[in-house]
Amino acid sequence: MIGFSLAGVRSVVALGAHPDDIEIAAGGLLLSLPTGVTVDYVLATGVPARQDEARAAATAFLSQASSLRFHLNDLPDGRLPAHWNATKEIVEAAARLGKPDLVLAPSRDDAHQDHRLLGQLASTAFRDSLVLHYEIPKWDGDLSRRNVYVPLTVEQGRRKVALLHEHFPSQKARDWWDDEVFLGLARVRGMESRAHYAEAYTVDKALLTF
């Protein structure tokens, strides 16, 4: 395996279809970003109470950021394909903010239609940035082979899960919302990357510079 460092990342755009998507999928990476990073945090859907959860969660996960800007939208949950133009404008507006070092977006083959559309749009809007497509465990069973891993220490993995529980109380009644799901997937991805815990991503295209 060849390693790349997050230490040089100075700007990030994090795209989520729903409140909690980004933290479930990439919370460990957020905790690992360097001090002074700037982050634009973009959500396509969310009622006010859920958006409040997302604000608090992102602030906790990104306490080291020098700038955290929120771009929260209220398109209807589960209906993003029917609002294709508005969703595309959300993604393109994020791309117009600048050229980020790193973009976090859902997988382009995610089984959830909202996730899938956002991932597809991110690939075309951010042509000059590294786009990491993240995975979200769900009952659809759409987890697949990934090609980029972010190793997490035991402390980081457990910190991520603790923050999820703390900042998304509205989701605790879901039958899949528990430590075993979050840490179980992290342990499998860690095993695949010779770490204890890890998050896994897909990169469709990357440019190596010298």
PDB file of N, CA and C in Angstrom, residues 4-13 29-30 32-39 62 64-66 99-104 130 132 150:
ATOM      1  N   PHE A   4      -0.668   8.427   1.447  1.00  0.00           N
ATOM      2  CA  PHE A   4      -0.706   9.864   1.216  1.00  0.00           C
ATOM      3  C   PHE A   4      -1.129  10.525   2.521  1.00  0.00           C
ATOM      4  N   SER A   5      -0.637  11.727   2.746  1.00  0.00           N
ATOM      5  CA  SER A   5      -0.882  12.401   4.009  1.00  0.00           C
ATOM      6  C   SER A   5      -1.980  13.449   3.889  1.00  0.00           C
ATOM      7  N   LEU A   6      -2.782  13.543   4.946  1.00  0.00           N
ATOM      8  CA  LEU A   6      -3.773  14.610   5.037  1.00  0.00           C
ATOM      9  C   LEU A   6      -3.164  15.901   5.584  1.00  0.00           C
ATOM     10  N   ALA A   7      -1.908  15.849   5.970  1.00  0.00           N
ATOM     11  CA  ALA A   7      -1.289  16.996   6.642  1.00  0.00           C
ATOM     12  C   ALA A   7      -1.276  18.245   5.768  1.00  0.00           C
ATOM     13  N   GLY A   8      -1.230  18.072   4.452  1.00  0.00           N
ATOM     14  CA  GLY A   8      -1.170  19.219   3.567  1.00  0.00           C
ATOM     15  C   GLY A   8      -2.527  19.779   3.176  1.00  0.00           C
ATOM     16  N   VAL A   9      -3.597  19.173   3.653  1.00  0.00           N
ATOM     17  CA  VAL A   9      -4.936  19.637   3.301  1.00  0.00           C
ATOM     18  C   VAL A   9      -5.232  20.939   4.038  1.00  0.00           C
ATOM     19  N   ARG A  10      -5.580  21.963   3.293  1.00  0.00           N
ATOM     20  CA  ARG A  10      -5.884  23.267   3.878  1.00  0.00           C
ATOM     21  C   ARG A  10      -7.341  23.675   3.697  1.00  0.00           C
ATOM     22  N   SER A  11      -8.016  23.088   2.708  1.00  0.00           N
ATOM     23  CA  SER A  11      -9.413  23.459   2.458  1.00  0.00           C
ATOM     24  C   SER A  11     -10.210  22.228   2.061  1.00  0.00           C
ATOM     25  N   VAL A  12     -11.424  22.144   2.587  1.00  0.00           N
ATOM     26  CA  VAL A  12     -12.279  20.978   2.378  1.00  0.00           C
ATOM     27  C   VAL A  12     -13.698  21.442   2.087  1.00  0.00           C
ATOM     28  N   VAL A  13     -14.350  20.760   1.162  1.00  0.00           N
ATOM     29  CA  VAL A  13     -15.796  20.871   0.992  1.00  0.00           C
ATOM     30  C   VAL A  13     -16.385  19.511   1.353  1.00  0.00           C
ATOM     31  N   LEU A  29     -12.129  10.967   9.538  1.00  0.00           N
ATOM     32  CA  LEU A  29     -11.295  11.836   8.705  1.00  0.00           C
ATOM     33  C   LEU A  29     -11.400  13.280   9.186  1.00  0.00           C
ATOM     34  N   LEU A  30     -12.608  13.729   9.519  1.00  0.00           N
ATOM     35  CA  LEU A  30     -12.766  15.100  10.015  1.00  0.00           C
ATOM     36  C   LEU A  30     -11.921  15.314  11.269  1.00  0.00           C
ATOM     37  N   SER A  32      -9.245  13.911  11.956  1.00  0.00           N
ATOM     38  CA  SER A  32      -7.826  13.783  11.609  1.00  0.00           C
ATOM     39  C   SER A  32      -7.283  14.962  10.810  1.00  0.00           C
ATOM     40  N   LEU A  33      -8.146  15.867  10.382  1.00  0.00           N
ATOM     41  CA  LEU A  33      -7.681  16.996   9.577  1.00  0.00           C
ATOM     42  C   LEU A  33      -6.773  17.907  10.398  1.00  0.00           C
ATOM     43  N   PRO A  34      -5.831  18.579   9.747  1.00  0.00           N
ATOM     44  CA  PRO A  34      -4.867  19.403  10.483  1.00  0.00           C
ATOM     45  C   PRO A  34      -5.491  20.668  11.061  1.00  0.00           C
ATOM     46  N   THR A  35      -4.834  21.194  12.056  1.00  0.00           N
ATOM     47  CA  THR A  35      -5.252  22.465  12.656  1.00  0.00           C
ATOM     48  C   THR A  35      -5.171  23.578  11.616  1.00  0.00           C
ATOM     49  N   GLY A  36      -6.168  24.437  11.608  1.00  0.00           N
ATOM     50  CA  GLY A  36      -6.174  25.558  10.681  1.00  0.00           C
ATOM     51  C   GLY A  36      -6.882  25.302   9.374  1.00  0.00           C
ATOM     52  N   VAL A  37      -7.413  24.110   9.171  1.00  0.00           N
ATOM     53  CA  VAL A  37      -8.121  23.790   7.936  1.00  0.00           C
ATOM     54  C   VAL A  37      -9.384  24.635   7.822  1.00  0.00           C
ATOM     55  N   THR A  38      -9.780  24.956   6.594  1.00  0.00           N
ATOM     56  CA  THR A  38     -11.046  25.636   6.357  1.00  0.00           C
ATOM     57  C   THR A  38     -12.014  24.647   5.728  1.00  0.00           C
ATOM     58  N   VAL A  39     -13.259  24.685   6.179  1.00  0.00           N
ATOM     59  CA  VAL A  39     -14.240  23.695   5.738  1.00  0.00           C
ATOM     60  C   VAL A  39     -15.542  24.385   5.355  1.00  0.00           C
ATOM     61  N   LEU A  62     -14.974  19.252  14.029  1.00  0.00           N
ATOM     62  CA  LEU A  62     -14.011  20.134  13.367  1.00  0.00           C
ATOM     63  C   LEU A  62     -13.574  21.270  14.290  1.00  0.00           C
ATOM     64  N   GLN A  64     -10.801  21.902  15.337  1.00  0.00           N
ATOM     65  CA  GLN A  64      -9.483  22.407  14.958  1.00  0.00           C
ATOM     66  C   GLN A  64      -9.531  23.330  13.745  1.00  0.00           C
ATOM     67  N   ALA A  65     -10.690  23.463  13.104  1.00  0.00           N
ATOM     68  CA  ALA A  65     -10.792  24.277  11.887  1.00  0.00           C
ATOM     69  C   ALA A  65     -10.682  25.762  12.210  1.00  0.00           C
ATOM     70  N   SER A  66     -10.028  26.500  11.342  1.00  0.00           N
ATOM     71  CA  SER A  66      -9.955  27.953  11.513  1.00  0.00           C
ATOM     72  C   SER A  66     -11.191  28.632  10.937  1.00  0.00           C
ATOM     73  N   LYS A  99     -11.303  26.415  -5.068  1.00  0.00           N
ATOM     74  CA  LYS A  99     -10.766  25.111  -5.450  1.00  0.00           C
ATOM     75  C   LYS A  99     -10.257  24.413  -4.189  1.00  0.00           C
ATOM     76  N   PRO A 100     -11.068  23.564  -3.567  1.00  0.00           N
ATOM     77  CA  PRO A 100     -10.643  22.916  -2.323  1.00  0.00           C
ATOM     78  C   PRO A 100      -9.584  21.848  -2.573  1.00  0.00           C
ATOM     79  N   ASP A 101      -8.780  21.616  -1.568  1.00  0.00           N
ATOM     80  CA  ASP A 101      -7.809  20.519  -1.659  1.00  0.00           C
ATOM     81  C   ASP A 101      -8.504  19.165  -1.649  1.00  0.00           C
ATOM     82  N   LEU A 102      -9.636  19.094  -0.948  1.00  0.00           N
ATOM     83  CA  LEU A 102     -10.316  17.814  -0.743  1.00  0.00           C
ATOM     84  C   LEU A 102     -11.823  18.027  -0.744  1.00  0.00           C
ATOM     85  N   VAL A 103     -12.529  17.139  -1.423  1.00  0.00           N
ATOM     86  CA  VAL A 103     -13.989  17.126  -1.417  1.00  0.00           C
ATOM     87  C   VAL A 103     -14.452  15.781  -0.885  1.00  0.00           C
ATOM     88  N   LEU A 104     -15.383  15.807   0.056  1.00  0.00           N
ATOM     89  CA  LEU A 104     -16.003  14.589   0.577  1.00  0.00           C
ATOM     90  C   LEU A 104     -17.415  14.523   0.027  1.00  0.00           C
ATOM     91  N   LEU A 130      -9.414  16.735  -5.452  1.00  0.00           N
ATOM     92  CA  LEU A 130      -9.483  15.318  -5.090  1.00  0.00           C
ATOM     93  C   LEU A 130     -10.831  15.062  -4.429  1.00  0.00           C
ATOM     94  N   LEU A 132     -13.096  12.358  -2.538  1.00  0.00           N
ATOM     95  CA  LEU A 132     -13.207  11.080  -1.850  1.00  0.00           C
ATOM     96  C   LEU A 132     -14.685  10.759  -1.686  1.00  0.00           C
ATOM     97  N   VAL A 150      -8.557   5.579   5.366  1.00  0.00           N
ATOM     98  CA  VAL A 150      -8.044   6.512   6.362  1.00  0.00           C
ATOM     99  C   VAL A 150      -7.957   5.771   7.688  1.00  0.00           C
TER     100      VAL A 150
END
